[in-house]
């Protein structure tokens, strides 16, 4: 029963925020432009602030574990290769291929994965998944650019210069770099640090409310087979492979929970925008985001409960 309570308390607040957003969208009649503007603020200001403060405040001697980072990055690459082989074997539409592979490996680690670790082990423990995300998110972005370029509808080849520019201009990568740079200088003034920290603290609830307000269940029937693959691979198959590997490599407690948070989270919010912008199947990417987020309310709870029950976490 204790494990059931722990699992529920780690996931329930995240689900509540999304439900609240969904209800507010219907009550307040938010249109798509309102949601889009909120998403811009979250993506360009709030998420970078979260990563910046995590890096700036972290004690790298305690939280920087090269083995954990290497495993996290290696597991992402492994999922990309496995998903790519499976998708190319049964799907012949390049635009769908790119969206499906991206959905399989690219999780909403920062918004949904890291808070689970915090709920399980306390606020101090969240530095580990947030620091891990500073390495994983750039890998997500670089991989997405390469994959979507390879499988875009009107294939034009990969432009390394444009790819490098896109990666360098990513707000979350900029936030991580600024955090590392600030650690080399004297401490920030207290008022500046508190301002950025308060902004970072509000990121998760605001982002999840906006994500809930973005839900739309239309347009999924025509791509039900591809959508089912995205949901199962993102929420079941990929987590099973990644968590099992992490356990066999000897990761435990906060480190294992950080890998779990990365693996069990639904599709990344940014995956939809990137698919649209790079001539992939934007509708499939959007439906994958919506349905993996919806079902993750149940699957994340089940993963946490199962791992707690077996004494792995």
GROMACS .gro file of C-alpha atoms in nm:
model
  313
    1UNK     CA    1   0.000   0.000   0.000
    2UNK     CA    2   0.288   0.237   0.080
    3UNK     CA    3   0.433   0.188  -0.269
    4UNK     CA    4   0.091   0.258  -0.417
    5UNK     CA    5   0.069   0.587  -0.226
    6UNK     CA    6   0.423   0.689  -0.328
    7UNK     CA    7   0.358   0.610  -0.693
    8UNK     CA    8   0.027   0.795  -0.690
    9UNK     CA    9   0.168   1.102  -0.511
   10UNK     CA   10   0.459   1.127  -0.759
   11UNK     CA   11   0.235   1.130  -1.067
   12UNK     CA   12  -0.099   1.274  -0.948
   13UNK     CA   13   0.011   1.640  -0.925
   14UNK     CA   14   0.139   1.631  -1.284
   15UNK     CA   15  -0.187   1.480  -1.407
   16UNK     CA   16  -0.389   1.735  -1.210
   17UNK     CA   17  -0.215   2.027  -1.382
   18UNK     CA   18  -0.290   1.881  -1.726
   19UNK     CA   19  -0.656   1.819  -1.639
   20UNK     CA   20  -0.681   2.174  -1.505
   21UNK     CA   21  -0.545   2.309  -1.833
   22UNK     CA   22  -0.793   2.102  -2.033
   23UNK     CA   23  -1.084   2.234  -1.823
   24UNK     CA   24  -0.964   2.595  -1.840
   25UNK     CA   25  -0.940   2.573  -2.220
   26UNK     CA   26  -1.309   2.477  -2.234
   27UNK     CA   27  -1.428   2.726  -1.971
   28UNK     CA   28  -1.226   3.028  -2.084
   29UNK     CA   29  -1.249   2.948  -2.458
   30UNK     CA   30  -0.877   2.991  -2.519
   31UNK     CA   31  -0.803   2.993  -2.890
   32UNK     CA   32  -0.493   2.844  -3.055
   33UNK     CA   33  -0.312   3.178  -3.063
   34UNK     CA   34  -0.329   3.210  -2.684
   35UNK     CA   35  -0.187   2.859  -2.639
   36UNK     CA   36   0.084   2.928  -2.898
   37UNK     CA   37   0.193   3.245  -2.719
   38UNK     CA   38   0.212   3.067  -2.385
   39UNK     CA   39   0.417   2.791  -2.546
   40UNK     CA   40   0.663   3.048  -2.679
   41UNK     CA   41   0.712   3.192  -2.331
   42UNK     CA   42   0.762   2.845  -2.183
   43UNK     CA   43   1.003   2.733  -2.454
   44UNK     CA   44   1.207   3.054  -2.482
   45UNK     CA   45   1.207   3.177  -2.120
   46UNK     CA   46   1.084   2.934  -1.854
   47UNK     CA   47   1.249   2.608  -1.963
   48UNK     CA   48   1.590   2.774  -2.019
   49UNK     CA   49   1.559   2.933  -1.674
   50UNK     CA   50   1.496   2.592  -1.520
   51UNK     CA   51   1.805   2.440  -1.677
   52UNK     CA   52   2.015   2.750  -1.604
   53UNK     CA   53   1.935   2.741  -1.232
   54UNK     CA   54   1.979   2.366  -1.211
   55UNK     CA   55   2.329   2.387  -1.357
   56UNK     CA   56   2.419   2.705  -1.166
   57UNK     CA   57   2.311   2.570  -0.826
   58UNK     CA   58   2.431   2.214  -0.870
   59UNK     CA   59   2.741   2.079  -0.702
   60UNK     CA   60   2.901   1.912  -1.002
   61UNK     CA   61   3.131   1.707  -0.780
   62UNK     CA   62   2.820   1.536  -0.639
   63UNK     CA   63   2.573   1.542  -0.929
   64UNK     CA   64   2.792   1.507  -1.238
   65UNK     CA   65   2.818   1.134  -1.298
   66UNK     CA   66   2.989   1.064  -1.633
   67UNK     CA   67   2.866   0.703  -1.632
   68UNK     CA   68   2.505   0.815  -1.588
   69UNK     CA   69   2.536   1.073  -1.866
   70UNK     CA   70   2.704   0.828  -2.102
   71UNK     CA   71   2.440   0.564  -2.034
   72UNK     CA   72   2.158   0.814  -2.081
   73UNK     CA   73   2.296   0.935  -2.414
   74UNK     CA   74   2.382   0.582  -2.528
   75UNK     CA   75   2.032   0.458  -2.449
   76UNK     CA   76   1.879   0.738  -2.657
   77UNK     CA   77   2.096   0.644  -2.955
   78UNK     CA   78   2.009   0.276  -2.909
   79UNK     CA   79   1.634   0.350  -2.912
   80UNK     CA   80   1.677   0.561  -3.227
   81UNK     CA   81   1.854   0.272  -3.406
   82UNK     CA   82   1.600   0.009  -3.296
   83UNK     CA   83   1.299   0.229  -3.373
   84UNK     CA   84   1.449   0.331  -3.707
   85UNK     CA   85   1.495  -0.032  -3.812
   86UNK     CA   86   1.141  -0.130  -3.710
   87UNK     CA   87   0.974   0.177  -3.864
   88UNK     CA   88   1.159   0.145  -4.196
   89UNK     CA   89   1.059  -0.222  -4.213
   90UNK     CA   90   0.682  -0.168  -4.201
   91UNK     CA   91   0.625   0.197  -4.301
   92UNK     CA   92   0.708   0.319  -4.652
   93UNK     CA   93   0.600   0.682  -4.612
   94UNK     CA   94   0.907   0.897  -4.538
   95UNK     CA   95   0.704   1.173  -4.373
   96UNK     CA   96   0.550   0.925  -4.129
   97UNK     CA   97   0.885   0.754  -4.069
   98UNK     CA   98   1.048   1.069  -3.934
   99UNK     CA   99   0.757   1.149  -3.703
  100UNK     CA  100   0.738   0.792  -3.571
  101UNK     CA  101   1.109   0.756  -3.497
  102UNK     CA  102   1.112   1.092  -3.320
  103UNK     CA  103   0.810   0.992  -3.110
  104UNK     CA  104   0.983   0.669  -3.004
  105UNK     CA  105   1.291   0.824  -2.846
  106UNK     CA  106   1.223   1.192  -2.771
  107UNK     CA  107   1.055   1.225  -2.433
  108UNK     CA  108   0.921   1.520  -2.237
  109UNK     CA  109   1.198   1.459  -1.983
  110UNK     CA  110   1.223   1.809  -1.845
  111UNK     CA  111   0.851   1.871  -1.784
  112UNK     CA  112   0.729   1.527  -1.679
  113UNK     CA  113   1.033   1.309  -1.606
  114UNK     CA  114   1.236   1.532  -1.373
  115UNK     CA  115   0.938   1.624  -1.147
  116UNK     CA  116   0.878   1.255  -1.075
  117UNK     CA  117   1.231   1.227  -0.932
  118UNK     CA  118   1.166   1.536  -0.721
  119UNK     CA  119   0.838   1.390  -0.593
  120UNK     CA  120   1.010   1.062  -0.506
  121UNK     CA  121   1.333   1.188  -0.345
  122UNK     CA  122   1.282   1.556  -0.260
  123UNK     CA  123   1.383   1.890  -0.407
  124UNK     CA  124   1.758   1.838  -0.364
  125UNK     CA  125   1.750   1.522  -0.575
  126UNK     CA  126   1.607   1.702  -0.879
  127UNK     CA  127   1.955   1.839  -0.959
  128UNK     CA  128   2.053   1.495  -1.093
  129UNK     CA  129   1.783   1.460  -1.364
  130UNK     CA  130   1.805   1.830  -1.450
  131UNK     CA  131   2.179   1.808  -1.502
  132UNK     CA  132   2.129   1.490  -1.705
  133UNK     CA  133   1.873   1.677  -1.916
  134UNK     CA  134   2.137   1.939  -1.999
  135UNK     CA  135   2.311   1.664  -2.199
  136UNK     CA  136   2.008   1.466  -2.315
  137UNK     CA  137   1.805   1.757  -2.455
  138UNK     CA  138   2.080   1.872  -2.696
  139UNK     CA  139   2.106   1.510  -2.812
  140UNK     CA  140   1.728   1.500  -2.860
  141UNK     CA  141   1.742   1.816  -3.069
  142UNK     CA  142   2.042   1.715  -3.280
  143UNK     CA  143   1.897   1.370  -3.346
  144UNK     CA  144   1.557   1.514  -3.439
  145UNK     CA  145   1.713   1.750  -3.692
  146UNK     CA  146   1.909   1.467  -3.854
  147UNK     CA  147   1.616   1.222  -3.858
  148UNK     CA  148   1.360   1.470  -3.988
  149UNK     CA  149   1.602   1.587  -4.255
  150UNK     CA  150   1.664   1.226  -4.363
  151UNK     CA  151   1.293   1.146  -4.386
  152UNK     CA  152   1.141   1.477  -4.484
  153UNK     CA  153   0.870   1.475  -4.748
  154UNK     CA  154   1.067   1.680  -4.997
  155UNK     CA  155   1.414   1.543  -4.924
  156UNK     CA  156   1.684   1.802  -4.983
  157UNK     CA  157   1.972   1.642  -4.798
  158UNK     CA  158   2.126   1.740  -4.466
  159UNK     CA  159   2.279   2.086  -4.439
  160UNK     CA  160   2.540   2.062  -4.157
  161UNK     CA  161   2.569   2.440  -4.123
  162UNK     CA  162   2.194   2.494  -4.086
  163UNK     CA  163   2.179   2.201  -3.844
  164UNK     CA  164   2.457   2.349  -3.630
  165UNK     CA  165   2.284   2.688  -3.626
  166UNK     CA  166   1.956   2.533  -3.513
  167UNK     CA  167   2.127   2.346  -3.230
  168UNK     CA  168   2.327   2.650  -3.116
  169UNK     CA  169   2.015   2.870  -3.109
  170UNK     CA  170   1.806   2.625  -2.904
  171UNK     CA  171   1.694   2.815  -2.588
  172UNK     CA  172   1.744   2.516  -2.358
  173UNK     CA  173   2.100   2.464  -2.478
  174UNK     CA  174   2.166   2.836  -2.430
  175UNK     CA  175   2.029   2.810  -2.076
  176UNK     CA  176   2.265   2.523  -1.992
  177UNK     CA  177   2.565   2.706  -2.137
  178UNK     CA  178   2.486   3.025  -1.942
  179UNK     CA  179   2.451   2.818  -1.624
  180UNK     CA  180   2.794   2.661  -1.672
  181UNK     CA  181   2.951   3.000  -1.753
  182UNK     CA  182   2.799   3.169  -1.445
  183UNK     CA  183   2.956   2.903  -1.222
  184UNK     CA  184   3.297   3.039  -1.326
  185UNK     CA  185   3.223   3.385  -1.184
  186UNK     CA  186   3.137   3.522  -0.838
  187UNK     CA  187   2.783   3.443  -0.716
  188UNK     CA  188   2.493   3.633  -0.866
  189UNK     CA  189   2.332   3.910  -0.660
  190UNK     CA  190   2.065   3.759  -0.435
  191UNK     CA  191   1.780   3.945  -0.606
  192UNK     CA  192   1.889   3.825  -0.953
  193UNK     CA  193   1.921   3.464  -0.840
  194UNK     CA  194   1.583   3.472  -0.664
  195UNK     CA  195   1.413   3.620  -0.971
  196UNK     CA  196   1.542   3.349  -1.203
  197UNK     CA  197   1.480   3.078  -0.942
  198UNK     CA  198   1.115   3.186  -0.896
  199UNK     CA  199   1.069   3.179  -1.271
  200UNK     CA  200   1.220   2.831  -1.290
  201UNK     CA  201   1.005   2.708  -0.999
  202UNK     CA  202   0.687   2.803  -1.185
  203UNK     CA  203   0.785   2.625  -1.506
  204UNK     CA  204   0.642   2.280  -1.441
  205UNK     CA  205   0.287   2.377  -1.332
  206UNK     CA  206   0.251   2.645  -1.599
  207UNK     CA  207   0.385   2.422  -1.877
  208UNK     CA  208   0.163   2.130  -1.777
  209UNK     CA  209  -0.147   2.351  -1.759
  210UNK     CA  210  -0.072   2.480  -2.109
  211UNK     CA  211  -0.006   2.126  -2.231
  212UNK     CA  212  -0.344   2.018  -2.095
  213UNK     CA  213  -0.508   2.312  -2.270
  214UNK     CA  214  -0.350   2.197  -2.598
  215UNK     CA  215  -0.527   1.859  -2.604
  216UNK     CA  216  -0.724   1.774  -2.917
  217UNK     CA  217  -0.847   1.423  -2.994
  218UNK     CA  218  -0.944   1.469  -3.357
  219UNK     CA  219  -0.770   1.332  -3.665
  220UNK     CA  220  -0.624   1.016  -3.510
  221UNK     CA  221  -0.836   0.746  -3.676
  222UNK     CA  222  -0.677   0.767  -4.020
  223UNK     CA  223  -0.330   0.694  -3.876
  224UNK     CA  224  -0.430   0.454  -3.601
  225UNK     CA  225  -0.160   0.193  -3.678
  226UNK     CA  226   0.122   0.448  -3.683
  227UNK     CA  227  -0.018   0.623  -3.376
  228UNK     CA  228  -0.040   0.295  -3.184
  229UNK     CA  229   0.326   0.230  -3.264
  230UNK     CA  230   0.421   0.575  -3.131
  231UNK     CA  231   0.227   0.528  -2.807
  232UNK     CA  232   0.350   0.174  -2.734
  233UNK     CA  233   0.712   0.241  -2.827
  234UNK     CA  234   0.731   0.565  -2.625
  235UNK     CA  235   0.546   0.452  -2.312
  236UNK     CA  236   0.614   0.077  -2.294
  237UNK     CA  237   0.888  -0.063  -2.518
  238UNK     CA  238   1.152   0.211  -2.487
  239UNK     CA  239   1.114   0.242  -2.107
  240UNK     CA  240   1.140  -0.136  -2.063
  241UNK     CA  241   1.468  -0.152  -2.258
  242UNK     CA  242   1.622   0.160  -2.103
  243UNK     CA  243   1.526   0.085  -1.740
  244UNK     CA  244   1.634  -0.280  -1.765
  245UNK     CA  245   1.969  -0.173  -1.906
  246UNK     CA  246   2.017   0.090  -1.634
  247UNK     CA  247   1.945  -0.168  -1.363
  248UNK     CA  248   2.192  -0.415  -1.514
  249UNK     CA  249   2.457  -0.142  -1.529
  250UNK     CA  250   2.417  -0.090  -1.154
  251UNK     CA  251   2.227   0.238  -1.130
  252UNK     CA  252   2.007   0.270  -0.822
  253UNK     CA  253   1.783   0.518  -0.637
  254UNK     CA  254   1.812   0.879  -0.765
  255UNK     CA  255   2.027   0.784  -1.063
  256UNK     CA  256   1.796   0.501  -1.168
  257UNK     CA  257   1.494   0.724  -1.107
  258UNK     CA  258   1.651   0.990  -1.333
  259UNK     CA  259   1.694   0.736  -1.614
  260UNK     CA  260   1.339   0.617  -1.549
  261UNK     CA  261   1.208   0.975  -1.567
  262UNK     CA  262   1.378   1.020  -1.901
  263UNK     CA  263   1.244   0.690  -2.034
  264UNK     CA  264   0.880   0.688  -1.919
  265UNK     CA  265   0.783   1.047  -2.007
  266UNK     CA  266   0.556   1.103  -2.310
  267UNK     CA  267   0.660   1.269  -2.636
  268UNK     CA  268   0.835   1.605  -2.613
  269UNK     CA  269   0.623   1.913  -2.677
  270UNK     CA  270   0.885   2.045  -2.921
  271UNK     CA  271   0.852   1.734  -3.140
  272UNK     CA  272   0.525   1.858  -3.290
  273UNK     CA  273   0.663   2.199  -3.391
  274UNK     CA  274   0.977   2.047  -3.539
  275UNK     CA  275   0.780   1.791  -3.740
  276UNK     CA  276   0.565   2.069  -3.884
  277UNK     CA  277   0.858   2.292  -3.969
  278UNK     CA  278   1.064   2.018  -4.135
  279UNK     CA  279   0.803   1.871  -4.371
  280UNK     CA  280   0.735   1.563  -4.162
  281UNK     CA  281   0.387   1.432  -4.075
  282UNK     CA  282   0.286   1.710  -3.838
  283UNK     CA  283  -0.060   1.566  -3.772
  284UNK     CA  284   0.085   1.231  -3.667
  285UNK     CA  285   0.345   1.404  -3.448
  286UNK     CA  286   0.072   1.613  -3.284
  287UNK     CA  287  -0.149   1.311  -3.218
  288UNK     CA  288   0.151   1.121  -3.078
  289UNK     CA  289   0.213   1.410  -2.839
  290UNK     CA  290  -0.151   1.423  -2.728
  291UNK     CA  291  -0.209   1.051  -2.684
  292UNK     CA  292   0.126   0.966  -2.522
  293UNK     CA  293   0.068   1.251  -2.277
  294UNK     CA  294  -0.285   1.129  -2.203
  295UNK     CA  295  -0.188   0.764  -2.153
  296UNK     CA  296   0.130   0.855  -1.964
  297UNK     CA  297  -0.088   0.955  -1.668
  298UNK     CA  298  -0.151   0.582  -1.626
  299UNK     CA  299   0.174   0.430  -1.754
  300UNK     CA  300   0.401   0.656  -1.547
  301UNK     CA  301   0.207   0.561  -1.235
  302UNK     CA  302   0.237   0.191  -1.324
  303UNK     CA  303   0.613   0.217  -1.390
  304UNK     CA  304   0.678   0.393  -1.059
  305UNK     CA  305   0.453   0.154  -0.866
  306UNK     CA  306   0.612  -0.154  -1.026
  307UNK     CA  307   0.969  -0.040  -0.963
  308UNK     CA  308   0.889   0.057  -0.604
  309UNK     CA  309   0.712  -0.274  -0.544
  310UNK     CA  310   1.014  -0.471  -0.669
  311UNK     CA  311   1.245  -0.262  -0.452
  312UNK     CA  312   1.433  -0.125  -0.752
  313UNK     CA  313   1.379   0.243  -0.669
   0.00000   0.00000   0.00000
